[in-house]
Coordinates of C-alpha atoms in Angstrom, one line a residue:
Chain A
M1 CA 128.5 162.0 240.9
M2 CA 126.6 163.3 237.9
T3 CA 127.9 166.6 236.7
A4 CA 126.2 169.1 234.4
P5 CA 124.0 167.5 231.7
A6 CA 125.7 166.6 228.5
P7 CA 125.3 169.2 225.8
E8 CA 122.9 167.2 223.7
M9 CA 120.5 166.9 226.6
T10 CA 118.3 169.9 225.9
T11 CA 115.5 171.3 228.0
E12 CA 112.0 169.9 228.2
T13 CA 110.6 172.7 226.0
D14 CA 112.5 171.5 223.0
P15 CA 109.8 169.7 221.0
A16 CA 112.3 167.3 219.5
M17 CA 113.2 166.1 222.9
T18 CA 109.8 165.8 224.5
P19 CA 108.9 162.1 224.4
L20 CA 105.8 161.3 222.4
L21 CA 105.0 158.5 224.7
D22 CA 106.5 158.5 228.2
L23 CA 105.8 155.7 230.7
S24 CA 107.0 156.1 234.2
D25 CA 107.0 153.2 236.7
V26 CA 104.0 151.6 235.0
T27 CA 102.6 148.6 236.8
I28 CA 99.8 146.4 235.4
A29 CA 97.6 144.1 237.5
L30 CA 94.9 141.6 236.9
R31 CA 91.4 142.8 237.7
Q32 CA 90.5 139.3 239.1
N33 CA 93.0 139.2 242.0
D34 CA 95.1 142.4 241.7
R35 CA 98.2 140.3 241.0
K36 CA 100.9 142.6 239.5
M37 CA 101.9 141.1 236.2
V38 CA 104.1 143.8 234.7
T39 CA 106.1 145.9 237.2
G40 CA 107.9 149.2 237.2
V41 CA 108.2 149.8 233.4
S42 CA 109.7 153.2 232.5
L43 CA 110.5 154.0 229.0
S44 CA 109.9 156.7 226.4
V45 CA 109.3 156.7 222.7
M46 CA 110.6 159.9 221.0
P47 CA 108.8 161.5 218.1
R48 CA 109.7 159.7 214.8
E49 CA 111.4 156.9 216.7
V50 CA 110.9 153.3 215.9
F51 CA 111.0 151.5 219.2
G52 CA 110.8 147.8 219.7
I53 CA 109.7 145.7 222.6
V54 CA 110.9 142.1 222.6
G55 CA 110.0 139.3 224.9
E56 CA 109.4 135.5 224.9
S57 CA 106.0 134.1 225.2
G58 CA 104.6 134.9 228.7
S59 CA 107.0 137.7 229.3
G60 CA 104.2 140.2 229.5
K61 CA 104.8 142.1 226.3
T62 CA 101.3 141.6 224.9
L63 CA 99.7 142.2 228.3
F64 CA 101.7 145.4 228.7
T65 CA 100.9 146.7 225.2
R66 CA 97.2 145.8 225.3
T67 CA 96.7 147.3 228.8
V68 CA 98.7 150.5 228.1
F69 CA 96.6 151.1 225.0
G70 CA 93.3 150.2 226.6
L71 CA 92.6 147.0 224.7
H72 CA 92.6 144.6 227.6
E73 CA 89.5 144.2 229.8
D74 CA 91.0 141.8 232.4
T75 CA 93.9 144.0 233.4
Y76 CA 94.3 147.6 234.6
L77 CA 97.0 150.2 235.2
A78 CA 97.7 149.8 238.9
G79 CA 100.4 152.4 239.2
G80 CA 102.7 154.8 237.4
T81 CA 102.1 157.5 234.9
V82 CA 101.5 157.5 231.1
R83 CA 102.2 160.7 229.3
F84 CA 101.3 161.3 225.7
N85 CA 102.9 164.4 224.2
G86 CA 103.7 165.6 227.7
R87 CA 100.1 165.3 228.9
A88 CA 99.6 162.8 231.8
L89 CA 96.6 160.5 231.5
P90 CA 94.6 160.0 234.7
L91 CA 95.0 156.6 236.4
N92 CA 91.3 156.7 237.3
G93 CA 89.4 156.1 234.1
Y94 CA 92.7 155.4 232.3
R95 CA 91.2 153.0 229.8
R96 CA 88.5 155.4 228.7
A97 CA 91.0 158.2 228.3
I98 CA 93.5 156.1 226.2
K99 CA 90.7 154.6 224.1
K100 CA 89.7 158.1 223.0
M101 CA 93.1 158.6 221.6
L102 CA 93.2 155.2 219.9
G103 CA 92.1 155.7 216.3
K104 CA 93.2 159.3 216.5
E105 CA 96.7 160.1 217.8
I106 CA 97.5 156.4 218.2
G107 CA 97.0 153.9 215.4
Y108 CA 97.0 150.2 216.1
I109 CA 97.9 147.3 213.9
P110 CA 96.9 144.0 215.4
Q111 CA 98.6 140.6 214.9
D112 CA 96.1 138.7 212.9
P113 CA 95.0 140.1 209.6
Y114 CA 92.5 137.4 209.3
S115 CA 90.3 138.4 212.2
S116 CA 90.9 142.2 212.4
L117 CA 88.8 143.1 209.4
N118 CA 85.0 142.8 209.2
P119 CA 84.4 140.0 206.7
S120 CA 80.9 141.1 205.8
M121 CA 81.9 144.7 205.0
R122 CA 83.5 145.9 201.8
V123 CA 87.1 147.2 202.3
G124 CA 86.1 150.7 201.1
R125 CA 83.4 151.0 203.7
Q126 CA 85.8 150.0 206.5
L127 CA 88.1 152.7 205.4
T128 CA 85.4 155.4 205.0
E129 CA 84.1 154.5 208.4
A130 CA 87.5 155.0 209.9
L131 CA 87.8 158.3 208.0
Y132 CA 84.4 159.4 209.3
L133 CA 85.3 158.6 212.9
S134 CA 88.7 160.3 212.8
K135 CA 88.2 163.2 210.4
G136 CA 84.4 163.5 210.1
Y137 CA 84.3 162.9 206.3
P138 CA 80.8 161.9 205.4
M139 CA 81.0 158.2 204.6
R140 CA 79.4 158.2 201.2
S141 CA 81.1 161.4 200.1
Q142 CA 83.5 161.6 197.1
K143 CA 86.0 163.1 199.5
A144 CA 86.0 160.0 201.8
Q145 CA 86.1 157.7 198.8
D146 CA 89.1 159.5 197.2
A147 CA 90.9 159.6 200.6
A148 CA 90.3 155.8 201.0
V149 CA 91.5 155.0 197.5
A150 CA 94.6 157.1 198.1
L151 CA 95.3 155.2 201.3
L152 CA 95.0 151.9 199.6
A153 CA 97.4 153.1 197.0
E154 CA 99.8 154.4 199.7
V155 CA 100.0 150.9 201.3
G156 CA 100.8 149.3 198.0
I157 CA 97.5 147.6 197.1
P158 CA 97.4 147.1 193.3
E159 CA 94.2 148.4 191.7
P160 CA 93.0 150.4 194.7
E161 CA 89.7 151.4 193.0
L162 CA 88.9 147.7 192.6
A163 CA 90.0 146.8 196.1
F164 CA 87.7 149.6 197.5
R165 CA 84.7 147.5 196.4
Q166 CA 86.0 144.1 197.4
Y167 CA 85.6 142.1 200.6
P168 CA 88.5 141.1 202.9
D169 CA 88.3 137.4 202.0
Q170 CA 89.3 138.3 198.4
F171 CA 92.7 139.3 199.7
S172 CA 95.7 137.3 200.9
G173 CA 97.0 137.7 204.5
G174 CA 99.7 140.2 203.4
M175 CA 97.2 142.3 201.4
R176 CA 94.8 142.2 204.4
Q177 CA 97.5 143.4 206.7
R178 CA 98.1 146.3 204.2
I179 CA 94.4 147.2 204.4
V180 CA 94.7 147.2 208.2
I181 CA 97.7 149.5 208.0
A182 CA 95.7 151.8 205.6
I183 CA 93.0 152.0 208.2
A184 CA 95.5 152.8 210.9
L185 CA 97.1 155.5 208.7
S186 CA 93.7 157.0 207.8
Q187 CA 93.7 158.7 211.2
D188 CA 97.0 160.4 210.7
P189 CA 98.3 159.1 214.0
E190 CA 101.5 160.3 215.6
L191 CA 102.2 156.9 217.1
M192 CA 101.6 153.6 215.5
I193 CA 101.4 150.5 217.7
A194 CA 102.2 147.2 215.8
D195 CA 101.7 144.2 217.9
E196 CA 103.4 141.2 216.2
P197 CA 102.2 142.6 212.9
T198 CA 103.9 139.9 210.7
T199 CA 103.8 136.8 212.9
A200 CA 101.0 135.3 210.9
L201 CA 102.7 135.9 207.5
D202 CA 105.3 134.0 205.5
A203 CA 108.9 135.2 205.1
F204 CA 108.4 137.2 201.9
T205 CA 105.3 138.9 203.1
Q206 CA 106.8 139.5 206.5
R207 CA 109.7 141.4 205.0
R208 CA 107.4 143.4 202.7
I209 CA 105.0 144.4 205.5
M210 CA 107.9 145.4 207.8
D211 CA 109.4 147.5 204.9
L212 CA 106.0 149.1 204.4
I213 CA 105.6 150.0 208.1
L214 CA 109.2 151.4 208.3
E215 CA 108.9 153.3 205.0
R216 CA 105.5 154.9 206.0
S217 CA 107.1 155.8 209.4
R218 CA 109.9 157.6 207.7
T219 CA 107.8 159.4 205.1
R220 CA 105.1 160.5 207.5
G221 CA 107.4 161.2 210.4
L222 CA 105.5 158.6 212.4
A223 CA 106.7 157.0 215.6
V224 CA 106.3 153.3 215.8
L225 CA 106.1 151.0 218.8
L226 CA 106.8 147.5 217.5
I227 CA 106.1 144.5 219.7
S228 CA 107.7 141.2 218.7
H229 CA 109.1 137.9 219.9
N230 CA 111.6 138.0 217.0
L231 CA 114.8 139.6 218.2
E232 CA 116.5 139.5 214.8
L233 CA 113.5 141.2 213.1
L234 CA 113.6 144.0 215.7
R235 CA 117.4 144.3 215.6
Q236 CA 117.2 145.0 211.9
S237 CA 114.1 147.2 212.1
V238 CA 114.1 149.5 215.2
D239 CA 116.3 152.2 216.7
R240 CA 116.0 151.2 220.3
L241 CA 114.7 148.1 222.0
G242 CA 113.1 147.4 225.3
V243 CA 113.4 143.9 226.7
L244 CA 110.7 142.4 228.9
Y245 CA 111.2 139.3 230.9
G246 CA 109.0 138.0 233.7
G247 CA 107.0 141.3 233.6
Q248 CA 110.2 143.3 234.3
L249 CA 111.8 145.7 231.9
L250 CA 115.4 144.5 232.0
N251 CA 117.1 146.5 229.3
V252 CA 116.7 149.4 226.9
A253 CA 119.4 149.2 224.3
A254 CA 120.2 150.8 221.0
T255 CA 119.9 148.0 218.4
A256 CA 123.3 148.9 217.1
D257 CA 124.8 147.9 220.4
I258 CA 123.4 144.3 220.2
G259 CA 126.3 142.1 219.4
A260 CA 128.7 145.0 219.5
R261 CA 128.8 146.2 223.1
E262 CA 128.0 144.9 226.6
I263 CA 124.2 144.8 227.0
H264 CA 122.1 143.3 229.8
P265 CA 122.9 139.6 230.2
Y266 CA 119.4 138.5 229.2
T267 CA 119.4 140.4 226.0
Q268 CA 122.9 139.0 225.3
A269 CA 121.7 135.5 226.0
L270 CA 118.7 135.9 223.9
F271 CA 120.8 137.2 221.0
D272 CA 123.1 134.2 221.4
C273 CA 120.1 131.9 221.0
V274 CA 119.1 133.3 217.7
P275 CA 120.4 131.4 214.7
G276 CA 121.2 134.6 212.7
R277 CA 122.5 134.8 209.2
D278 CA 126.2 135.0 210.1
K279 CA 126.3 132.6 212.9
R280 CA 127.8 129.1 213.1
L281 CA 126.5 126.3 215.2
A282 CA 129.2 126.9 217.7
D283 CA 128.0 130.5 218.2
I284 CA 124.6 129.4 219.3
A285 CA 124.3 129.1 223.1
S286 CA 121.0 128.2 224.7
I287 CA 119.8 129.6 228.0
P288 CA 119.3 126.8 230.5
G289 CA 116.0 126.4 232.2
E290 CA 112.5 127.6 231.3
P291 CA 111.4 131.2 231.0
V292 CA 109.5 132.6 234.0
G293 CA 106.1 134.1 233.3
A294 CA 105.0 137.7 233.8
G295 CA 104.3 138.6 237.4
F296 CA 107.7 137.9 238.8
G297 CA 107.4 141.0 241.0
T298 CA 110.0 143.6 242.1
T299 CA 112.2 141.6 244.4
G300 CA 115.2 140.4 242.5
C301 CA 115.9 140.1 238.8
A302 CA 113.5 137.7 237.0
F303 CA 116.4 136.4 234.9
A304 CA 118.6 135.5 237.9
G305 CA 117.6 131.9 237.9
R306 CA 119.0 131.4 234.4
C307 CA 121.7 134.0 234.3
A308 CA 125.4 132.9 234.1
F309 CA 126.5 135.8 236.1
A310 CA 123.9 135.6 238.9
Q311 CA 125.0 136.2 242.5
D312 CA 123.0 136.3 245.7
I313 CA 122.4 140.0 245.4
C314 CA 120.6 139.4 242.1
R315 CA 117.9 137.5 243.8
S316 CA 117.3 139.9 246.7
A317 CA 117.9 143.4 245.4
P318 CA 114.9 145.4 244.5
L319 CA 114.2 145.8 240.8
V320 CA 116.2 148.6 239.2
T321 CA 113.9 150.8 237.2
N322 CA 114.6 153.1 234.3
T323 CA 113.8 156.3 236.2
D324 CA 115.8 158.8 234.2
R325 CA 114.7 157.2 230.9
G326 CA 117.9 158.1 229.1
T327 CA 118.6 156.5 225.8
G328 CA 119.9 153.3 227.3
F329 CA 119.1 151.4 230.5
S330 CA 120.1 148.1 232.1
A331 CA 118.3 146.7 235.2
C332 CA 121.3 144.5 236.0
V333 CA 122.4 145.1 239.6
L334 CA 125.8 144.0 238.7
G335 CA 126.0 146.9 236.3
K336 CA 126.3 144.8 233.2
G337 CA 125.2 146.7 230.1
A338 CA 124.8 150.0 232.0
R339 CA 126.3 152.6 229.7
H340 CA 125.8 155.6 231.9
G341 CA 127.7 154.3 234.9
Chain B
M1 CA 130.5 105.1 197.5
A2 CA 127.7 103.3 195.7
E3 CA 126.0 102.7 199.0
Q4 CA 122.3 102.4 198.6
P5 CA 120.3 105.5 199.7
V6 CA 118.0 105.0 202.7
I7 CA 115.2 107.0 201.0
E8 CA 114.9 107.5 197.3
L9 CA 112.0 109.4 195.8
L10 CA 112.1 109.4 192.0
E11 CA 110.0 111.7 189.8
L12 CA 107.3 111.5 192.4
T13 CA 104.0 113.3 192.0
K14 CA 101.0 113.8 194.1
S15 CA 97.8 115.6 193.3
F16 CA 94.9 116.5 195.5
S17 CA 91.4 116.7 194.3
S18 CA 90.5 120.3 195.1
G19 CA 87.2 120.8 196.9
A20 CA 84.5 123.2 196.0
F21 CA 85.8 125.9 198.3
V22 CA 89.4 125.9 197.2
Q23 CA 90.3 128.1 194.3
N24 CA 93.4 129.2 192.5
R25 CA 95.7 127.0 194.4
S26 CA 98.1 124.5 192.9
F27 CA 97.7 121.3 194.8
A28 CA 100.2 119.2 193.0
L29 CA 103.5 117.9 194.3
G30 CA 106.3 117.3 191.9
P31 CA 107.6 115.7 190.1
V32 CA 110.3 115.7 192.8
S33 CA 113.3 113.5 193.3
I34 CA 114.8 113.4 196.7
T35 CA 117.5 111.1 198.0
V36 CA 118.5 110.7 201.6
N37 CA 121.7 108.7 202.4
S38 CA 122.5 106.9 205.6
G39 CA 123.8 109.2 208.3
E40 CA 122.9 112.4 206.5
V41 CA 120.8 115.3 207.7
V42 CA 118.7 116.4 204.8
G43 CA 116.7 119.6 204.9
I44 CA 113.5 120.1 202.9
L45 CA 113.0 123.8 202.9
G46 CA 110.2 126.1 201.7
E47 CA 107.5 128.5 202.5
S48 CA 104.0 127.4 203.6
G49 CA 102.3 125.8 200.6
S50 CA 105.6 124.7 199.0
G51 CA 104.8 121.0 199.5
K52 CA 107.4 120.3 202.0
S53 CA 105.0 118.7 204.5
T54 CA 103.5 116.6 201.8
V55 CA 107.0 115.3 201.2
A56 CA 107.2 114.4 204.9
N57 CA 103.9 112.6 204.7
V58 CA 104.8 110.7 201.6
I59 CA 108.1 109.6 203.3
M60 CA 106.2 108.5 206.4
R61 CA 103.7 106.7 204.2
L62 CA 101.0 108.7 205.8
T63 CA 99.8 109.6 202.4
G64 CA 100.1 107.9 199.0
F65 CA 101.4 109.3 195.7
D66 CA 100.4 109.2 192.1
E67 CA 103.4 108.8 189.7
G68 CA 107.0 108.0 190.3
S69 CA 108.6 105.7 192.8
Y70 CA 109.6 105.6 196.5
H71 CA 112.3 103.1 197.5
F72 CA 113.2 102.5 201.1
R73 CA 116.6 100.8 201.3
G74 CA 116.1 99.7 197.8
A75 CA 112.7 98.2 198.4
D76 CA 109.7 99.6 196.5
V77 CA 107.3 100.7 199.2
R78 CA 104.4 100.0 196.9
A79 CA 105.3 96.4 197.0
F80 CA 105.4 96.2 200.8
T81 CA 103.7 93.3 202.5
K82 CA 101.8 93.8 205.8
A83 CA 104.9 92.6 207.6
D84 CA 107.1 95.0 205.6
S85 CA 104.8 97.9 206.5
F86 CA 104.9 97.1 210.2
A87 CA 108.7 96.9 210.2
F88 CA 108.8 100.1 208.2
K89 CA 107.0 101.9 211.0
S90 CA 109.7 101.2 213.5
K91 CA 112.4 102.2 211.0
V92 CA 111.0 105.7 210.2
Q93 CA 109.8 107.9 213.0
I94 CA 108.4 111.5 212.9
I95 CA 108.4 114.5 215.2
F96 CA 105.7 117.0 214.5
Q97 CA 105.7 120.8 214.9
D98 CA 103.1 120.8 217.7
P99 CA 104.3 119.1 220.9
Y100 CA 100.9 119.8 222.4
G101 CA 99.0 117.8 219.9
S102 CA 101.3 114.9 219.4
L103 CA 101.2 113.3 222.9
N104 CA 98.2 111.5 224.4
P105 CA 97.0 113.8 227.2
R106 CA 95.5 111.0 229.1
A107 CA 98.6 108.8 229.2
T108 CA 101.6 109.4 231.4
V109 CA 104.8 110.1 229.5
G110 CA 106.2 106.8 230.5
A111 CA 103.1 105.0 229.2
S112 CA 103.4 106.8 225.9
I113 CA 107.0 105.8 225.4
R114 CA 106.3 102.2 226.7
E115 CA 103.5 101.8 224.1
A116 CA 106.1 102.2 221.4
L117 CA 108.3 99.6 223.1
I118 CA 105.4 97.2 223.5
L119 CA 104.7 97.4 219.8
H120 CA 108.1 97.2 218.4
K121 CA 110.4 95.8 221.2
R122 CA 108.3 92.9 222.4
H123 CA 111.2 90.9 223.6
L124 CA 111.9 93.3 226.5
S125 CA 110.7 92.5 230.0
R126 CA 108.7 95.0 231.9
A127 CA 111.6 96.0 234.0
Q128 CA 113.8 96.4 231.0
M129 CA 111.2 98.6 229.4
D130 CA 111.0 100.8 232.4
A131 CA 114.7 101.1 232.5
R132 CA 114.7 101.9 228.7
V133 CA 112.1 104.6 229.3
R134 CA 114.2 106.3 231.9
E135 CA 117.3 106.0 229.7
L136 CA 115.5 107.6 226.8
L137 CA 114.2 110.5 228.9
A138 CA 117.6 111.0 230.4
E139 CA 119.1 111.2 226.8
V140 CA 116.8 114.0 225.9
G141 CA 117.5 115.8 229.2
L142 CA 114.5 114.9 231.4
G143 CA 114.5 113.6 235.0
S144 CA 113.8 110.2 236.5
E145 CA 110.5 111.2 238.1
D146 CA 109.1 112.3 234.7
P147 CA 107.8 109.0 233.4
G148 CA 104.9 109.2 235.9
R149 CA 103.8 112.7 234.9
Y150 CA 101.3 113.7 232.3
P151 CA 102.0 115.8 229.2
H152 CA 100.2 118.9 230.5
E153 CA 102.7 119.1 233.4
F154 CA 105.5 119.9 230.9
S155 CA 106.4 123.0 229.0
G156 CA 106.4 123.1 225.2
G157 CA 110.1 122.5 225.0
Q158 CA 110.0 119.6 227.4
R159 CA 107.1 118.1 225.5
Q160 CA 109.1 118.3 222.3
R161 CA 111.9 116.4 224.1
I162 CA 109.3 113.8 225.1
A163 CA 108.2 113.5 221.5
I164 CA 111.8 113.0 220.5
A165 CA 112.4 110.3 223.2
R166 CA 109.3 108.5 222.0
A167 CA 110.4 108.6 218.4
L168 CA 113.8 107.3 219.4
A169 CA 112.3 104.5 221.6
V170 CA 112.0 102.1 218.6
E171 CA 115.6 102.9 217.5
P172 CA 114.6 104.2 214.1
E173 CA 117.0 104.5 211.1
V174 CA 115.4 107.7 209.9
L175 CA 113.9 110.5 212.0
V176 CA 111.6 112.9 210.1
C177 CA 111.2 116.2 211.8
D178 CA 108.4 118.4 210.5
E179 CA 109.1 122.0 211.8
P180 CA 110.2 120.7 215.2
L181 CA 111.4 124.0 216.5
S182 CA 109.0 126.5 215.1
S183 CA 106.4 126.5 217.9
L184 CA 109.1 127.1 220.6
D185 CA 110.5 130.3 222.1
V186 CA 114.0 131.2 220.9
S187 CA 115.7 130.3 224.2
I188 CA 114.0 126.9 224.1
Q189 CA 114.6 126.5 220.4
A190 CA 118.3 126.8 221.0
Q191 CA 118.1 124.1 223.7
V192 CA 116.3 121.7 221.3
L193 CA 118.7 122.6 218.5
E194 CA 121.6 121.6 220.8
L195 CA 119.7 118.3 221.6
F196 CA 119.4 117.6 217.9
K197 CA 123.1 118.4 217.4
S198 CA 124.1 115.9 220.1
L199 CA 121.7 113.2 218.8
I200 CA 123.1 113.5 215.3
E201 CA 126.6 113.1 216.7
H202 CA 126.0 110.3 219.1
R203 CA 123.4 108.2 217.3
N204 CA 124.6 108.7 213.8
L205 CA 120.9 109.4 212.9
T206 CA 119.7 109.8 209.4
M207 CA 117.4 112.8 209.5
V208 CA 114.9 114.6 207.3
F209 CA 114.5 118.1 208.5
I210 CA 111.4 119.9 207.2
S211 CA 111.6 123.6 207.9
H212 CA 110.9 127.1 206.7
D213 CA 113.7 128.4 208.9
L214 CA 116.7 128.8 206.6
N215 CA 119.1 129.9 209.4
V216 CA 118.4 126.8 211.5
S217 CA 118.7 124.6 208.5
R218 CA 122.0 126.0 207.5
L219 CA 123.3 125.1 210.9
L220 CA 121.9 121.6 211.2
C221 CA 121.7 120.1 207.7
D222 CA 124.3 118.5 205.5
R223 CA 122.3 118.9 202.3
V224 CA 119.1 120.8 201.5
Y225 CA 116.4 120.8 198.9
V226 CA 114.6 124.1 198.4
M227 CA 111.0 123.7 197.4
H228 CA 108.7 126.1 195.7
K229 CA 105.1 125.4 194.5
G230 CA 105.6 121.6 194.8
K231 CA 108.9 121.4 193.0
V232 CA 112.5 121.3 194.0
V233 CA 114.1 124.5 192.7
E234 CA 117.5 124.1 194.2
K235 CA 119.5 121.4 195.9
G236 CA 123.0 121.0 197.2
I237 CA 125.3 121.3 200.2
A238 CA 123.5 123.3 202.9
Q239 CA 126.3 125.7 203.5
E240 CA 126.7 126.4 199.8
V241 CA 123.0 126.7 198.9
L242 CA 122.2 128.9 201.9
T243 CA 125.1 131.2 201.6
N244 CA 125.6 131.4 197.9
P245 CA 122.3 130.4 196.3
Q246 CA 122.1 129.9 192.5
H247 CA 118.4 129.9 192.0
D248 CA 116.4 133.2 192.0
Y249 CA 113.8 131.9 194.4
T250 CA 116.3 130.8 197.0
R251 CA 118.1 134.1 196.7
Q252 CA 114.9 136.1 197.3
L253 CA 113.9 133.8 200.2
L254 CA 117.3 134.3 201.8
E255 CA 117.1 138.1 201.4
A256 CA 113.6 138.1 203.0
V257 CA 114.4 136.1 206.1
Y258 CA 115.5 138.0 209.2

């Protein structure tokens, strides 16, 4: 039925249209028993795009992120292709290959600012070490020190020269997270992974750190992959959103569509649960039942058991995957939220 | 109109002796004045470190206070006799944030709830107690086989329901909820929010709702107190304070939340 591609769909050679990160049918399994936890995830993050991944606890979002970026030892990439800047990474020795890119093309901001810095090393040295590893600046050189101080200033640390000589425990959680961001930026990455970067922080600090990440992304032309359980935070921060549930990618939606257009029933149900700023008590509708964990498999929709629209076909049809990786995608077999139908 | 408040804290202060490892932190509460009237849902809101949990602990009499006064239904809690204190425990109940830590892992759910009945509802026969346990669990949305199961067999949301059933077992006048939703996933949070809504409607509960979640508080509370650094910076009708705040701190906090 599809006719000629729409005019805005340009050829692969257009650098603006080559996805920075392109995942095709990615399946993640446990090393222990080869159980497939995350199945058939296809999505792409464009250059300069801020892309979010949302999921409840157990949905597989952390497993997914940590495996794709080589940070998880108990899981492996069991199938699919990961491309970075158009280059496919080998499935064999995937972890080694992606780890080489981590700290260079890919920066990573972990969740807990309290455990991600070395408590016995001065902040300055942690930065100059990162600069040595990514850019080869000699660690004690003036060049490395100047670059480190400039980075601390860039992430909004007051008195960066002083901070350079201090230890992590002399900083609050928010300030530590800024230092972690400075370290991630020191490598001039093209893609920044932020895995629940503000969950450990209070509301004010959360907002400031999110603002910092988004502002740095705009200024540096940096793509960001933001993982969170907080739908409202993502809705206000990212351009597009991938929704994971039971280890399945159920929806990729432009955040502007959430609450405005038909989206996948799970994303809609999740949005209806969130006590947002403009909602009344009557607007809040809970989802019956309990969330299913990652590893639901590829037969049927993981959300069918809780979905208000579910029919028999939802439980038996094979999982719909996002093969063409267009801007939007819905895995709903009933066609709900499918914009390209 | 001149009905006596259920809980009345007047110019109450509390200071902690700071240990050798604690620096630069204000550990004082107050002076705060907080009133909770019968049938009201009162929110105590603030960031971590604002003193809101200390208020909960003072109300529960889990911790003492320095200056000021605390009256429960007009009676000075400092003048409580042993019998008064025992009776107080069945009148005020608390639900904690962590449903994993607040239930005895080695007792079945039924035994945990029955324990409260044995202490405070001694006139009931064993069969009546069993029936009551099932009624309570049904009220919070759990099944009839559940009394025989152990806490680890339940999910976080279900455990929070069990904690609620247990708190309700003694038919308290006041239910203090210390961040009861914040460890739950959104879909489960909405379920428990609906449960609170129905409990408030059906039981005419007086509730003290301690929370950092301004959106949930706006939906659930009648009145709120906004705390900052141990003091109340703003108080009033929940809807008004949380949509049109007057104090700078509340305004900034509202702008910060997602």
